[in-house]
Amino acid sequence: MILPGRPRIPVIGRKVILLDRVDSTNALVKQWALAGADEGLTVIAREQSAGRGRLNRIWFSPRESGLYLSTLLRPALTARESGILSLMLSLAVAKAIRSTTRLRVTLKWPNDILFEGRKLCGILVEGSLNGGLLSFAVAGIGLNINQEIADFPLGLRLKSTSLRLACGRPVDRDQVTVALMRHLNLLYGGLHDAGMRHKWVRVWQQHCAHMHQPVIMSRGTEHIEGLFRGIDISGAALVEQETGETLLLESGEFSLREK
Ligand code: BT5
């Protein structure tokens, strides 16, 4: 039986473009999205010269040793619901890592994948809105695969890792990529299934590196302190303040509070 909203054929990766070098796979997919490209278009590059994170930060993207992938999604979501995409991508990456290497990663809100507290993968979802609805989203994944510690710039060495460092052996990038596409498709098929989304929230929270820990959230110039109590069904963070009131934060920066 095919459930409503579940694609019969895999959507993500219907068309895959492999590039030797590009400035940013997200930037390129965004250009094609604006030109009307179909959902599922996926770009993978061996190297990025201007890989980007959130807020114009840089994603260090050396040749061959990482996976730099962006895919075009055109889900029927409102702006408010679009945070579910980061959540879905994080779970797909965690599952792909688990199935290919047996490693158990942890998740940091909103978009980081960690191993033993070090960043292994970053996710960047860039959406385009049309009247409060998402007209498309570019889902970018940067996963460190075969870097050695000396391959990272000094400023990243203490806080980054790769699958190779975590497993103690080189890891096959193609195998991880294939597993990732499979898990992305499986999860994307459940995007409009409320039961699935609740399950994703539960699984995300089980993998969360900082459940019930004191955190400081920054939103613009505002700083909000409280206990991290999990996420809602749109991926927004629930932060319980000292007053007992729980705030819902859809975006923002986040750090763990020193104890
Ligand atoms: C992210 O941003 O973590 C999202 C990164 C998304 C990268 C992918 S690669 C494919 C696609 N195309 C793109 O151009 N981008 C996406 P953010 O949460 O803002 O974190 C950025 C921060 O992570 C930087 O300021 C560094 O501190 C750190 N960082 C940069 N490169 C890293 C790396 N390779 N490994 C670990 N940490 C890194």
XYZ file of N, CA and C and ligand atoms in Angstrom:
815
model
N 0.845 -1.201 0.000
C 0.000 0.000 0.000
C 0.882 1.253 0.000
N 0.458 2.235 -0.747
C 1.239 3.472 -0.748
C 0.483 4.512 0.067
N 1.131 5.014 1.107
C 0.460 5.989 1.963
C 0.401 7.334 1.261
N -0.657 8.131 1.528
C -0.729 9.441 0.885
C 0.507 10.259 1.260
N 0.991 11.017 0.325
C 2.143 11.874 0.616
C 3.471 11.155 0.511
N 3.450 9.844 0.327
C 4.701 9.105 0.192
C 5.050 8.911 -1.270
N 6.159 9.403 -1.719
C 6.469 9.242 -3.135
C 6.757 7.785 -3.450
N 6.287 7.335 -4.620
C 6.514 5.953 -5.009
C 7.961 5.755 -5.450
N 8.475 6.777 -6.100
C 9.878 6.649 -6.503
C 10.682 7.661 -5.706
N 11.955 7.369 -5.454
C 12.751 8.307 -4.681
C 12.789 9.672 -5.356
N 12.599 10.714 -4.582
C 12.588 12.065 -5.130
C 14.000 12.646 -5.102
N 14.629 12.504 -3.951
C 15.939 13.141 -3.767
C 16.986 12.353 -4.543
N 17.657 13.057 -5.418
C 18.674 12.388 -6.215
C 18.123 11.820 -7.527
N 16.889 12.225 -7.922
C 16.382 11.812 -9.245
C 17.381 12.231 -10.308
N 17.957 13.422 -10.067
C 19.016 13.900 -10.963
C 20.182 14.320 -10.071
N 21.345 13.720 -10.309
C 22.517 14.055 -9.484
C 23.604 14.626 -10.383
N 24.136 15.752 -9.999
C 25.224 16.365 -10.769
C 26.485 16.331 -9.899
N 27.523 15.710 -10.445
C 28.783 15.611 -9.701
C 29.751 16.640 -10.263
N 30.300 17.456 -9.404
C 31.212 18.500 -9.873
C 32.569 18.341 -9.205
N 33.586 18.757 -9.957
C 34.923 18.676 -9.392
C 35.123 19.772 -8.344
N 34.723 20.993 -8.697
C 34.931 22.129 -7.805
C 33.831 23.147 -8.044
N 33.354 23.735 -6.972
C 32.315 24.753 -7.112
C 32.494 25.720 -5.949
N 31.945 26.924 -6.069
C 32.054 27.816 -4.904
C 31.256 27.238 -3.740
N 29.953 27.008 -3.973
C 29.112 26.444 -2.925
C 27.994 25.641 -3.601
N 27.827 24.407 -3.198
C 26.752 23.595 -3.800
C 25.396 24.224 -3.487
N 25.254 24.824 -2.311
C 23.969 25.469 -1.977
C 23.691 26.642 -2.919
N 24.744 27.440 -3.174
C 24.546 28.614 -4.040
C 24.118 28.161 -5.433
N 24.745 27.093 -5.929
C 24.442 26.625 -7.281
C 23.017 26.075 -7.353
N 22.633 25.257 -6.381
C 21.279 24.682 -6.413
C 20.236 25.798 -6.276
N 20.562 26.813 -5.496
C 19.633 27.939 -5.350
C 19.405 28.633 -6.697
N 20.493 28.826 -7.438
C 20.357 29.448 -8.784
C 19.444 28.620 -9.668
N 19.660 27.285 -9.651
C 18.845 26.410 -10.499
C 17.406 26.362 -10.012
N 17.219 26.452 -8.705
C 15.859 26.462 -8.145
C 15.111 27.683 -8.660
N 15.784 28.828 -8.659
C 15.148 30.062 -9.122
C 14.826 29.980 -10.614
N 15.614 29.158 -11.325
C 15.362 28.990 -12.763
C 14.335 27.886 -13.021
N 13.758 27.314 -11.955
C 12.656 26.359 -12.125
C 13.031 24.887 -12.104
N 14.213 24.554 -11.607
C 14.621 23.133 -11.583
C 13.652 22.294 -10.751
N 13.605 21.011 -11.081
C 12.683 20.096 -10.388
C 13.201 19.717 -9.005
N 12.225 19.382 -8.160
C 12.562 18.888 -6.829
C 13.463 17.654 -6.951
N 14.393 17.545 -6.034
C 15.239 16.352 -5.999
C 16.585 16.547 -6.661
N 16.712 17.631 -7.454
C 18.013 17.901 -8.079
C 19.083 17.965 -6.978
N 20.149 17.212 -7.185
C 21.178 17.120 -6.144
C 22.546 17.409 -6.747
N 23.299 18.242 -6.071
C 24.653 18.545 -6.534
C 25.645 18.086 -5.468
N 26.651 17.361 -5.931
C 27.714 16.913 -5.026
C 29.033 17.415 -5.615
N 29.860 18.037 -4.796
C 31.146 18.540 -5.297
C 32.294 17.883 -4.537
N 33.404 17.721 -5.241
C 34.595 17.166 -4.576
C 35.225 18.200 -3.657
N 34.996 19.473 -4.000
C 35.645 20.548 -3.254
C 34.779 21.801 -3.372
N 34.754 22.625 -2.331
C 34.063 23.917 -2.429
C 35.074 25.025 -2.125
N 35.047 26.055 -2.967
C 35.989 27.160 -2.712
C 35.368 28.184 -1.770
N 34.044 28.189 -1.644
C 33.379 29.129 -0.737
C 32.178 28.445 -0.072
N 32.462 27.284 0.524
C 31.409 26.557 1.246
C 30.898 27.454 2.360
N 29.584 27.475 2.557
C 29.092 28.413 3.546
C 28.264 27.748 4.640
N 28.342 28.371 5.825
C 27.502 27.962 6.935
C 26.405 28.993 7.104
N 25.794 29.022 8.291
C 24.756 30.013 8.517
C 25.412 31.371 8.752
N 24.648 32.428 8.602
C 25.091 33.789 8.910
C 26.430 34.131 8.250
N 26.562 33.702 7.001
C 27.782 33.990 6.224
C 29.051 33.388 6.798
N 28.923 32.377 7.628
C 30.128 31.729 8.134
C 30.674 30.789 7.064
N 31.925 30.365 7.260
C 32.585 29.542 6.240
C 32.458 28.071 6.593
N 32.224 27.241 5.580
C 32.316 25.792 5.798
C 33.592 25.310 5.109
N 34.526 24.847 5.904
C 35.833 24.398 5.424
C 35.620 23.126 4.588
N 35.969 23.197 3.300
C 35.571 22.135 2.360
C 36.731 21.635 1.513
N 37.718 20.999 2.150
C 38.891 20.561 1.390
C 38.560 19.457 0.384
N 39.420 19.362 -0.619
C 39.218 18.419 -1.723
C 39.133 16.976 -1.239
N 38.163 16.257 -1.749
C 37.999 14.807 -1.582
C 37.670 14.327 -0.171
N 38.126 15.030 0.862
C 37.992 14.415 2.185
C 36.623 14.597 2.834
N 35.775 15.452 2.233
C 34.451 15.627 2.823
C 33.353 15.368 1.805
N 32.121 15.307 2.304
C 30.972 15.231 1.402
C 30.301 16.601 1.413
N 30.113 17.180 0.236
C 29.464 18.493 0.104
C 28.284 18.289 -0.839
N 27.115 18.271 -0.282
C 25.927 17.879 -1.048
C 24.799 18.870 -0.800
N 24.113 19.255 -1.874
C 22.906 20.083 -1.719
C 21.807 19.499 -2.577
N 20.614 19.530 -2.024
C 19.483 18.990 -2.772
C 18.330 19.989 -2.742
N 17.562 19.995 -3.823
C 16.454 20.950 -3.942
C 15.152 20.292 -3.492
N 14.491 20.918 -2.523
C 13.216 20.400 -2.017
C 12.132 21.433 -2.306
N 10.959 20.917 -2.649
C 9.814 21.820 -2.850
C 8.634 21.286 -2.032
N 8.795 21.231 -0.706
C 7.739 20.653 0.123
C 6.612 21.655 0.358
N 5.406 21.144 0.596
C 4.284 22.026 0.914
C 4.327 22.330 2.406
N 5.100 23.347 2.767
C 5.244 23.718 4.176
C 5.086 25.229 4.316
N 4.605 25.640 5.483
C 4.600 27.075 5.767
C 5.985 27.457 6.289
N 6.222 28.762 6.348
C 7.507 29.239 6.864
C 7.725 28.691 8.277
N 6.669 28.716 9.082
C 6.756 28.293 10.470
C 7.139 26.810 10.606
N 6.690 26.008 9.622
C 6.948 24.561 9.698
C 8.318 24.163 9.143
N 9.001 25.105 8.481
C 10.151 24.696 7.670
C 11.332 24.167 8.493
N 11.334 24.455 9.815
C 12.401 23.931 10.682
C 12.428 22.417 10.727
N 11.318 21.797 10.349
C 11.262 20.329 10.341
C 12.297 19.764 9.353
N 12.664 20.575 8.348
C 13.605 20.067 7.339
C 14.995 19.837 7.937
N 15.469 20.770 8.775
C 16.783 20.577 9.417
C 16.764 19.337 10.290
N 15.650 19.186 10.991
C 15.498 18.025 11.866
C 15.560 16.730 11.050
N 14.828 16.717 9.937
C 14.799 15.531 9.079
C 16.196 15.226 8.510
N 16.895 16.284 8.086
C 18.234 16.086 7.511
C 19.200 15.548 8.561
N 19.121 16.090 9.781
C 20.022 15.614 10.849
C 19.798 14.126 11.099
N 18.533 13.727 11.118
C 18.250 12.308 11.372
C 18.749 11.437 10.226
N 18.582 11.924 8.996
C 19.046 11.133 7.846
C 20.565 10.960 7.906
N 21.277 12.029 8.264
C 22.739 11.930 8.354
C 23.112 10.959 9.477
N 22.463 11.094 10.631
C 22.783 10.212 11.770
C 22.546 8.746 11.389
N 21.442 8.493 10.674
C 21.128 7.108 10.278
C 22.145 6.594 9.252
N 22.532 7.448 8.311
C 23.501 7.026 7.293
C 24.852 6.708 7.947
N 25.231 7.517 8.919
C 26.509 7.280 9.616
C 26.423 5.968 10.400
N 25.295 5.788 11.067
C 25.117 4.577 11.881
C 25.159 3.327 10.985
N 24.476 3.401 9.828
C 24.386 2.190 9.006
C 25.697 1.880 8.286
N 26.540 2.880 8.066
C 27.782 2.583 7.337
C 28.987 2.407 8.266
N 28.948 3.033 9.438
C 30.149 2.957 10.307
C 29.859 2.399 11.699
N 28.592 2.249 12.048
C 28.147 1.830 13.390
C 28.338 2.922 14.450
N 28.809 4.097 14.066
C 29.022 5.163 15.062
C 27.679 5.735 15.499
N 27.593 6.107 16.770
C 26.416 6.812 17.285
C 26.796 8.267 17.481
N 26.152 9.126 16.727
C 26.473 10.549 16.842
C 25.476 11.221 17.786
N 25.778 12.458 18.173
C 24.801 13.232 18.938
C 24.438 14.484 18.132
N 23.321 15.078 18.520
C 22.799 16.216 17.759
C 22.762 17.452 18.635
N 23.135 18.576 18.034
C 23.086 19.851 18.753
C 22.137 20.770 17.999
N 21.194 21.365 18.731
C 20.226 22.240 18.072
C 20.931 23.470 17.495
N 20.598 24.003 16.341
C 19.566 23.453 15.465
C 20.094 22.502 14.395
N 21.411 22.522 14.143
C 21.806 21.859 12.888
C 23.161 21.162 12.924
N 23.685 20.857 14.109
C 25.025 20.248 14.140
C 24.957 18.767 14.477
N 25.893 18.031 13.886
C 26.030 16.619 14.223
C 27.417 16.435 14.810
N 27.456 15.874 15.993
C 28.705 15.809 16.754
C 29.106 14.359 17.015
N 30.411 14.176 17.189
C 30.885 12.915 17.740
C 31.836 13.280 18.872
N 31.541 12.737 20.038
C 32.300 13.058 21.258
C 32.496 14.568 21.397
N 31.445 15.313 21.156
C 31.454 16.758 21.381
C 32.080 17.573 20.267
N 32.636 16.913 19.258
C 33.257 17.645 18.147
C 32.358 17.606 16.914
N 32.432 18.685 16.141
C 31.514 18.795 14.995
C 31.979 17.928 13.823
N 31.056 17.099 13.383
C 31.327 16.146 12.314
C 30.617 16.599 11.034
N 29.497 17.260 11.223
C 28.656 17.610 10.078
C 27.850 18.867 10.385
N 27.682 19.702 9.373
C 26.826 20.882 9.508
C 25.757 20.861 8.430
N 24.615 21.401 8.757
C 23.492 21.402 7.829
C 23.033 22.841 7.610
N 22.784 23.170 6.380
C 22.333 24.520 6.060
C 21.108 24.432 5.166
N 19.953 24.824 5.711
C 18.734 24.829 4.896
C 18.420 26.278 4.550
N 18.385 26.587 3.267
C 18.083 27.949 2.834
C 16.764 27.935 2.082
N 15.787 28.611 2.662
C 14.452 28.565 2.079
C 14.123 29.838 1.317
N 13.178 29.707 0.398
C 12.668 30.878 -0.306
C 11.156 30.882 -0.095
N 10.650 32.018 0.382
C 9.236 32.084 0.748
C 8.427 32.797 -0.311
N 7.170 32.361 -0.410
C 6.241 33.033 -1.301
C 4.923 33.134 -0.546
N 4.630 34.330 -0.041
C 3.389 34.540 0.701
C 3.246 33.635 1.913
N 4.299 33.468 2.685
C 4.211 32.663 3.910
C 4.393 31.171 3.678
N 4.450 30.770 2.403
C 4.695 29.352 2.094
C 6.100 29.198 1.530
N 6.641 28.030 1.743
C 7.971 27.762 1.211
C 7.830 27.462 -0.279
N 8.511 28.239 -1.138
C 8.415 27.855 -2.549
C 9.506 26.827 -2.863
N 10.627 26.945 -2.193
C 11.616 25.852 -2.262
C 12.576 25.983 -1.088
N 13.306 24.905 -0.849
C 14.376 24.944 0.160
C 15.575 24.217 -0.417
N 16.755 24.792 -0.206
C 17.984 24.107 -0.596
C 18.565 23.515 0.674
N 18.687 22.194 0.677
C 19.175 21.488 1.859
C 20.628 21.108 1.633
N 21.526 21.731 2.396
C 22.955 21.496 2.220
C 23.528 20.701 3.378
N 24.367 19.743 3.034
C 24.990 18.907 4.064
C 26.500 18.912 3.832
N 27.243 19.249 4.858
C 28.704 19.173 4.804
C 29.149 18.175 5.855
N 29.707 17.058 5.395
C 30.085 15.987 6.339
C 31.578 15.709 6.204
N 32.286 15.770 7.323
C 33.726 15.480 7.310
C 33.918 13.970 7.265
N 34.601 13.497 6.239
C 34.731 12.034 6.114
C 36.156 11.560 6.377
N 37.105 12.007 5.552
C 38.434 11.392 5.696
C 39.531 12.356 6.152
N 39.160 13.469 6.748
C 40.198 14.381 7.237
C 40.948 13.770 8.427
N 42.257 14.046 8.445
C 43.057 13.795 9.649
C 43.025 15.095 10.436
N 43.415 15.034 11.717
C 43.271 16.240 12.540
C 44.108 17.403 11.991
N 45.313 17.075 11.448
C 46.189 18.134 10.934
C 45.618 18.780 9.667
N 44.621 18.152 9.062
C 44.020 18.725 7.848
C 43.105 19.900 8.162
N 42.657 20.016 9.430
C 41.755 21.120 9.787
C 42.567 22.380 10.079
N 42.045 23.544 9.749
C 42.719 24.785 10.137
C 42.840 24.834 11.662
N 43.867 25.525 12.156
C 44.131 25.561 13.610
C 42.885 25.868 14.434
N 42.141 26.854 13.982
C 40.975 27.295 14.752
C 39.886 26.234 14.872
N 39.934 25.211 14.029
C 38.873 24.188 14.057
C 39.342 22.882 14.693
N 40.658 22.746 14.906
C 41.194 21.436 15.303
C 40.601 20.875 16.579
N 40.374 21.755 17.551
C 39.895 21.254 18.847
C 38.402 20.971 18.842
N 37.702 21.505 17.848
C 36.244 21.326 17.898
C 35.655 20.558 16.721
N 36.545 20.005 15.866
C 36.028 19.282 14.694
C 36.519 17.840 14.689
N 35.819 17.018 13.954
C 36.293 15.653 13.745
C 35.779 15.144 12.398
N 36.213 13.939 12.038
C 35.763 13.335 10.776
C 35.387 11.880 11.070
N 34.723 11.243 10.098
C 34.371 9.830 10.304
C 35.639 8.998 10.449
N 36.667 9.361 9.686
C 37.925 8.612 9.773
C 38.520 8.693 11.177
N 38.536 9.904 11.726
C 39.090 10.071 13.081
C 38.236 9.317 14.100
N 36.931 9.358 13.900
C 36.037 8.701 14.863
C 36.125 7.179 14.780
N 36.327 6.653 13.560
C 36.353 5.188 13.385
C 37.762 4.608 13.479
N 38.765 5.464 13.303
C 40.145 4.968 13.306
C 40.517 4.253 12.013
N 39.794 4.528 10.933
C 40.119 3.938 9.624
C 39.494 4.805 8.530
N 40.032 4.728 7.314
C 39.417 5.507 6.237
C 37.992 5.023 5.978
N 37.155 5.927 5.528
C 35.743 5.585 5.295
C 35.412 5.866 3.832
N 34.642 4.969 3.231
C 34.296 5.087 1.812
C 33.210 6.161 1.626
N 33.597 7.248 0.963
C 32.678 8.375 0.826
C 31.441 8.013 -0.001
N 31.640 7.206 -1.033
C 30.498 6.852 -1.886
C 29.470 6.032 -1.117
N 29.979 5.141 -0.271
C 29.061 4.304 0.513
C 28.210 5.170 1.456
N 28.863 6.151 2.076
C 28.131 7.051 2.981
C 27.114 7.866 2.179
N 27.525 8.309 0.984
C 26.637 9.136 0.156
C 25.392 8.350 -0.260
N 25.593 7.116 -0.673
C 24.454 6.285 -1.107
C 23.509 6.059 0.076
N 24.077 5.757 1.246
C 23.238 5.528 2.439
C 22.481 6.808 2.791
N 23.149 7.933 2.649
C 22.509 9.211 2.976
C 21.306 9.472 2.060
N 21.490 9.247 0.777
C 20.383 9.477 -0.174
C 19.210 8.555 0.156
N 19.530 7.325 0.533
C 18.466 6.368 0.844
C 17.680 6.852 2.073
N 18.396 7.252 3.121
C 17.711 7.695 4.336
C 16.973 9.017 4.116
N 17.554 9.891 3.295
C 16.854 11.153 3.002
C 15.515 10.867 2.331
N 15.525 9.961 1.362
C 14.282 9.637 0.663
C 13.266 8.986 1.580
N 13.742 8.063 2.426
C 12.815 7.382 3.340
C 12.152 8.394 4.270
N 12.957 9.310 4.812
C 12.391 10.276 5.755
C 11.520 11.301 5.027
N 11.972 11.763 3.882
C 11.216 12.798 3.165
C 9.817 12.295 2.808
N 9.707 11.007 2.545
C 8.407 10.407 2.259
C 7.434 10.517 3.430
N 7.960 10.724 4.637
C 7.091 10.808 5.821
C 6.856 12.232 6.302
N 7.276 13.205 5.496
C 7.231 14.607 5.938
C 5.830 15.071 6.346
N 4.815 14.591 5.639
C 3.461 15.076 5.935
C 2.656 14.106 6.793
N 3.363 13.188 7.401
C 2.720 12.206 8.267
C 2.978 12.648 9.720
N 1.898 13.085 10.408
C 2.066 13.658 11.749
C 2.695 12.649 12.709
N 2.319 11.376 12.559
C 2.866 10.331 13.434
C 4.383 10.225 13.255
N 4.807 10.296 11.997
C 6.243 10.239 11.682
C 6.982 11.417 12.318
N 6.390 12.591 12.159
C 7.067 13.790 12.681
C 7.227 13.699 14.196
N 6.201 13.172 14.880
C 6.329 12.998 16.333
C 7.454 12.016 16.650
N 7.545 10.983 15.819
C 8.605 10.001 16.048
C 9.983 10.665 15.841
N 10.089 11.489 14.779
C 11.368 12.176 14.526
C 11.769 13.013 15.731
N 10.776 13.714 16.302
C 11.073 14.562 17.467
C 11.615 13.692 18.606
N 10.969 12.560 18.826
C 11.431 11.662 19.913
C 12.852 11.185 19.645
N 13.102 10.746 18.409
C 14.434 10.218 18.082
C 15.478 11.332 18.183
N 15.109 12.516 17.689
C 16.051 13.651 17.761
C 16.408 13.904 19.229
N 15.398 13.920 20.077
C 15.640 14.222 21.497
C 16.483 13.127 22.161
N 16.293 11.879 21.724
C 17.120 10.802 22.291
C 18.589 10.991 21.922
N 18.827 11.577 20.746
C 20.215 11.773 20.297
C 20.778 13.134 20.701
N 19.939 13.975 21.298
C 20.362 15.350 21.593
C 21.485 15.359 22.627
N 22.511 16.180 22.359
C 23.697 16.234 23.234
C 23.440 17.086 24.472
N 22.303 17.811 24.531
C 22.167 18.784 25.626
C 20.748 18.850 26.190
N 20.036 17.716 26.200
C 18.681 17.733 26.762
C 18.759 18.089 28.252
N 17.872 18.961 28.684
C 17.730 19.375 30.088
C 18.969 20.081 30.641
N 19.832 20.533 29.758
C 21.023 21.262 30.230
C 20.788 22.766 30.157
N 21.511 23.523 31.034
C 21.370 24.981 30.970
C 21.962 25.520 29.671
N 21.233 26.390 29.021
C 21.699 26.945 27.749
C 21.483 28.455 27.715
N 22.235 29.085 26.835
C 21.982 30.505 26.548
C 21.651 30.586 25.069
N 20.504 31.127 24.767
C 20.122 31.281 23.374
C 20.265 32.760 23.021
N 20.832 33.033 21.868
C 20.910 34.425 21.423
C 20.017 34.581 20.208
N 19.212 35.632 20.268
C 18.339 35.924 19.128
C 18.523 37.406 18.857
N 19.321 37.713 17.825
C 19.688 39.118 17.612
C 20.492 39.580 18.814
N 20.041 40.672 19.444
C 20.786 41.190 20.601
C 20.246 40.615 21.913
N 19.194 39.822 21.820
C 18.540 39.293 23.016
C 19.222 37.990 23.481
N 19.402 37.806 24.803
C 19.961 36.556 25.323
C 18.946 35.915 26.249
N 18.673 34.674 26.015
C 17.659 33.982 26.810
C 18.330 32.798 27.496
N 18.256 32.775 28.838
C 18.861 31.662 29.570
C 17.773 30.719 30.040
N 18.099 29.460 30.087
C 17.103 28.508 30.580
C 17.579 27.085 30.416
N 16.664 26.149 30.616
C 16.993 24.734 30.434
C 16.439 24.275 29.088
N 17.249 23.562 28.339
C 16.813 23.075 27.028
C 15.873 21.894 27.263
N 14.626 22.037 26.836
C 13.633 20.992 27.116
C 13.224 20.206 25.883
N 13.945 20.410 24.774
C 13.621 19.629 23.580
C 13.145 20.515 22.450
N 12.452 19.894 21.502
C 11.995 20.629 20.315
C 10.520 20.315 20.071
N 9.865 21.202 19.330
C 8.475 20.907 18.968
C 8.445 20.263 17.583
N 7.274 20.068 17.068
C 7.121 19.305 15.822
C 7.634 20.055 14.588
N 7.940 21.360 14.767
C 8.546 22.102 13.656
C 10.040 22.291 13.861
N 10.594 21.632 14.845
C 12.033 21.745 15.079
C 12.422 22.948 15.921
N 11.425 23.732 16.409
C 11.747 24.894 17.248
C 12.167 24.422 18.651
N 13.113 25.176 19.261
C 13.642 24.771 20.583
C 12.704 25.209 21.701
N 12.557 24.360 22.711
C 11.765 24.690 23.896
C 12.746 25.001 25.028
N 12.703 26.228 25.523
C 13.638 26.625 26.580
C 12.851 27.077 27.799
N 13.070 26.380 28.906
C 12.333 26.702 30.132
C 13.122 27.739 30.926
N 12.478 28.865 31.182
C 13.164 29.934 31.906
C 12.988 29.757 33.414
N 13.734 30.543 34.202
C 13.649 30.429 35.660
C 12.239 30.691 36.176
N 11.517 31.544 35.452
C 10.142 31.869 35.861
C 9.208 30.664 35.706
N 9.699 29.624 35.041
C 8.859 28.451 34.795
C 8.196 28.512 33.426
N 8.298 29.686 32.805
C 7.685 29.847 31.479
C 8.575 29.172 30.419
N 7.956 28.472 29.458
C 8.739 27.839 28.388
C 8.589 28.628 27.097
N 9.743 29.040 26.563
C 9.732 29.811 25.312
C 9.993 28.885 24.139
N 9.422 29.251 23.006
C 9.631 28.489 21.777
C 10.512 29.340 20.865
N 11.676 28.813 20.487
C 12.597 29.591 19.649
C 12.787 28.912 18.312
N 12.396 29.624 17.255
C 12.458 29.010 15.925
C 13.855 29.070 15.332
N 14.587 30.111 15.688
C 15.940 30.188 15.154
C 16.782 30.918 16.169
N 18.048 30.961 15.904
C 18.906 31.687 16.820
C 20.186 30.933 17.049
N 21.048 31.532 17.809
C 22.314 30.909 18.166
C 22.165 30.316 19.540
N 23.076 29.425 19.849
C 22.855 28.670 21.048
C 24.193 28.264 21.641
N 24.352 28.364 22.956
C 25.552 27.790 23.569
C 25.173 27.173 24.902
N 25.994 26.229 25.335
C 25.729 25.621 26.635
C 26.220 26.577 27.704
N 25.470 26.715 28.810
C 25.892 27.638 29.861
C 26.937 26.949 30.722
N 28.004 27.686 31.049
C 29.039 27.141 31.931
C 28.404 26.830 33.274
N 28.773 25.658 33.840
C 28.158 25.340 35.140
C 28.974 25.936 36.261
C 26.846 24.900 9.372
O 26.841 26.251 9.614
O 27.254 24.053 10.134
C 26.304 24.522 8.004
C 27.359 23.977 7.095
C 26.768 23.485 5.788
C 27.813 23.139 4.795
C 27.228 22.539 3.537
S 28.413 21.838 2.496
C 27.272 21.656 1.231
C 26.423 22.915 1.243
N 27.013 23.970 0.452
C 27.388 25.020 1.212
O 27.943 26.057 0.767
N 27.078 24.787 2.480
C 26.430 23.505 2.661
P 27.128 26.901 11.027
O 26.239 26.282 12.068
O 27.019 28.361 10.796
O 28.602 26.481 11.365
C 29.702 27.066 10.736
C 30.881 26.927 11.693
O 31.309 25.559 11.746
C 32.101 27.723 11.257
O 32.043 29.050 11.721
C 33.240 26.927 11.894
O 33.388 27.275 13.265
C 32.723 25.499 11.869
N 33.239 24.746 10.695
C 33.524 25.200 9.441
N 33.919 24.203 8.642
C 33.905 23.083 9.405
C 34.201 21.723 9.144
N 34.561 21.279 7.936
N 34.074 20.846 10.181
C 33.682 21.239 11.412
N 33.387 22.516 11.712
C 33.486 23.435 10.721
